Tab-separated table of C-alpha atoms in Angstrom:
chain	number	residue	atom	x	y	z
N	1	UNK	CA	234.141	-7.770	12.193
N	2	UNK	CA	234.957	-4.673	9.653
N	3	UNK	CA	234.861	-1.781	12.156
N	4	UNK	CA	236.233	-3.698	15.064
N	5	UNK	CA	239.259	-4.690	12.706
N	6	UNK	CA	239.473	-1.010	11.521
N	7	UNK	CA	239.657	0.113	15.485
N	8	UNK	CA	242.225	-2.603	16.315
N	9	UNK	CA	244.820	-1.389	13.624
N	10	UNK	CA	244.431	-4.500	11.342
N	11	UNK	CA	246.576	-3.584	8.604
N	12	UNK	CA	250.066	-5.481	10.193
N	13	UNK	CA	251.017	-6.784	6.902
N	14	UNK	CA	250.639	-10.640	8.596
N	15	UNK	CA	248.956	-13.235	6.638
N	16	UNK	CA	245.595	-12.542	8.105
N	17	UNK	CA	245.929	-8.745	7.210
N	18	UNK	CA	243.764	-6.760	4.995
N	19	UNK	CA	245.026	-4.656	2.087
N	20	UNK	CA	245.574	-1.264	2.691
N	21	UNK	CA	243.117	-0.072	-0.444
N	22	UNK	CA	240.410	-2.374	1.082
N	23	UNK	CA	240.913	-0.363	4.435
N	24	UNK	CA	240.636	2.566	2.012
N	25	UNK	CA	237.358	1.443	0.342
N	26	UNK	CA	235.697	0.226	3.873
N	27	UNK	CA	236.577	3.757	5.244
N	28	UNK	CA	234.726	5.673	1.640
N	29	UNK	CA	231.733	3.544	2.516
N	30	UNK	CA	231.023	4.285	5.424
N	31	UNK	CA	231.932	8.161	4.758
N	32	UNK	CA	228.565	7.769	2.499
N	33	UNK	CA	226.269	6.957	5.704
N	34	UNK	CA	224.883	9.741	7.213
N	35	UNK	CA	222.726	7.916	9.934
N	36	UNK	CA	223.147	4.813	11.966
N	37	UNK	CA	220.941	3.200	10.459
N	38	UNK	CA	222.229	3.644	6.727
N	39	UNK	CA	225.842	2.361	8.868
N	40	UNK	CA	224.539	-0.607	9.719
N	41	UNK	CA	223.213	-1.635	7.090
N	42	UNK	CA	226.971	-0.989	4.921
N	43	UNK	CA	228.402	-2.831	8.075
N	44	UNK	CA	226.222	-5.959	6.887
N	45	UNK	CA	227.041	-5.083	3.466
N	46	UNK	CA	230.798	-5.361	3.716
N	47	UNK	CA	230.679	-7.930	5.479
N	48	UNK	CA	229.415	-9.822	3.333
N	49	UNK	CA	231.598	-9.084	0.021
N	50	UNK	CA	234.656	-9.301	2.441
N	51	UNK	CA	233.507	-13.064	3.958
N	52	UNK	CA	233.358	-13.715	0.676
N	53	UNK	CA	236.578	-12.944	-0.837
N	54	UNK	CA	238.092	-14.084	1.948
N	55	UNK	CA	236.023	-17.528	1.372
N	56	UNK	CA	236.886	-17.878	-2.056
N	57	UNK	CA	240.426	-16.628	-1.549
N	58	UNK	CA	240.222	-13.475	-3.715
N	59	UNK	CA	240.592	-11.207	-0.549
N	60	UNK	CA	243.973	-9.902	-1.662
N	61	UNK	CA	243.455	-10.267	-5.624
N	62	UNK	CA	240.380	-7.753	-5.838
N	63	UNK	CA	241.577	-4.374	-6.857
N	64	UNK	CA	239.306	-2.354	-4.058
N	65	UNK	CA	240.398	0.937	-5.183
N	66	UNK	CA	237.977	0.158	-7.583
N	67	UNK	CA	235.693	-1.912	-6.668
N	68	UNK	CA	231.970	0.442	-6.410
N	69	UNK	CA	230.355	1.343	-3.259
N	70	UNK	CA	227.701	-1.543	-2.591
N	71	UNK	CA	224.138	-0.584	-2.535
N	72	UNK	CA	222.218	-0.362	0.713
N	73	UNK	CA	218.392	-0.988	1.197
N	74	UNK	CA	216.918	2.368	2.187
N	75	UNK	CA	214.445	0.547	4.594
N	76	UNK	CA	214.574	-2.695	6.572
N	77	UNK	CA	217.405	-5.362	5.066
N	78	UNK	CA	215.939	-8.020	3.558
N	79	UNK	CA	216.795	-11.702	4.126
N	80	UNK	CA	218.649	-13.083	1.144
């Protein structure tokens, strides 16, 4: 859904829009993924992080500009 949101240009400023700094962070995360496999793993990890922020009501209060790039597993994703 993260990539889908970017493709739709979801930063319209409405109540459900994503902070611009978060979109920049997502873009930076994906730029560090040289393979489709790593992009898929990164997408899953970013969705977990962003969904947690939305559910916790923290989406707008997180400083996405200083948010670290998440680690992704080197092999197959492990169940959490």
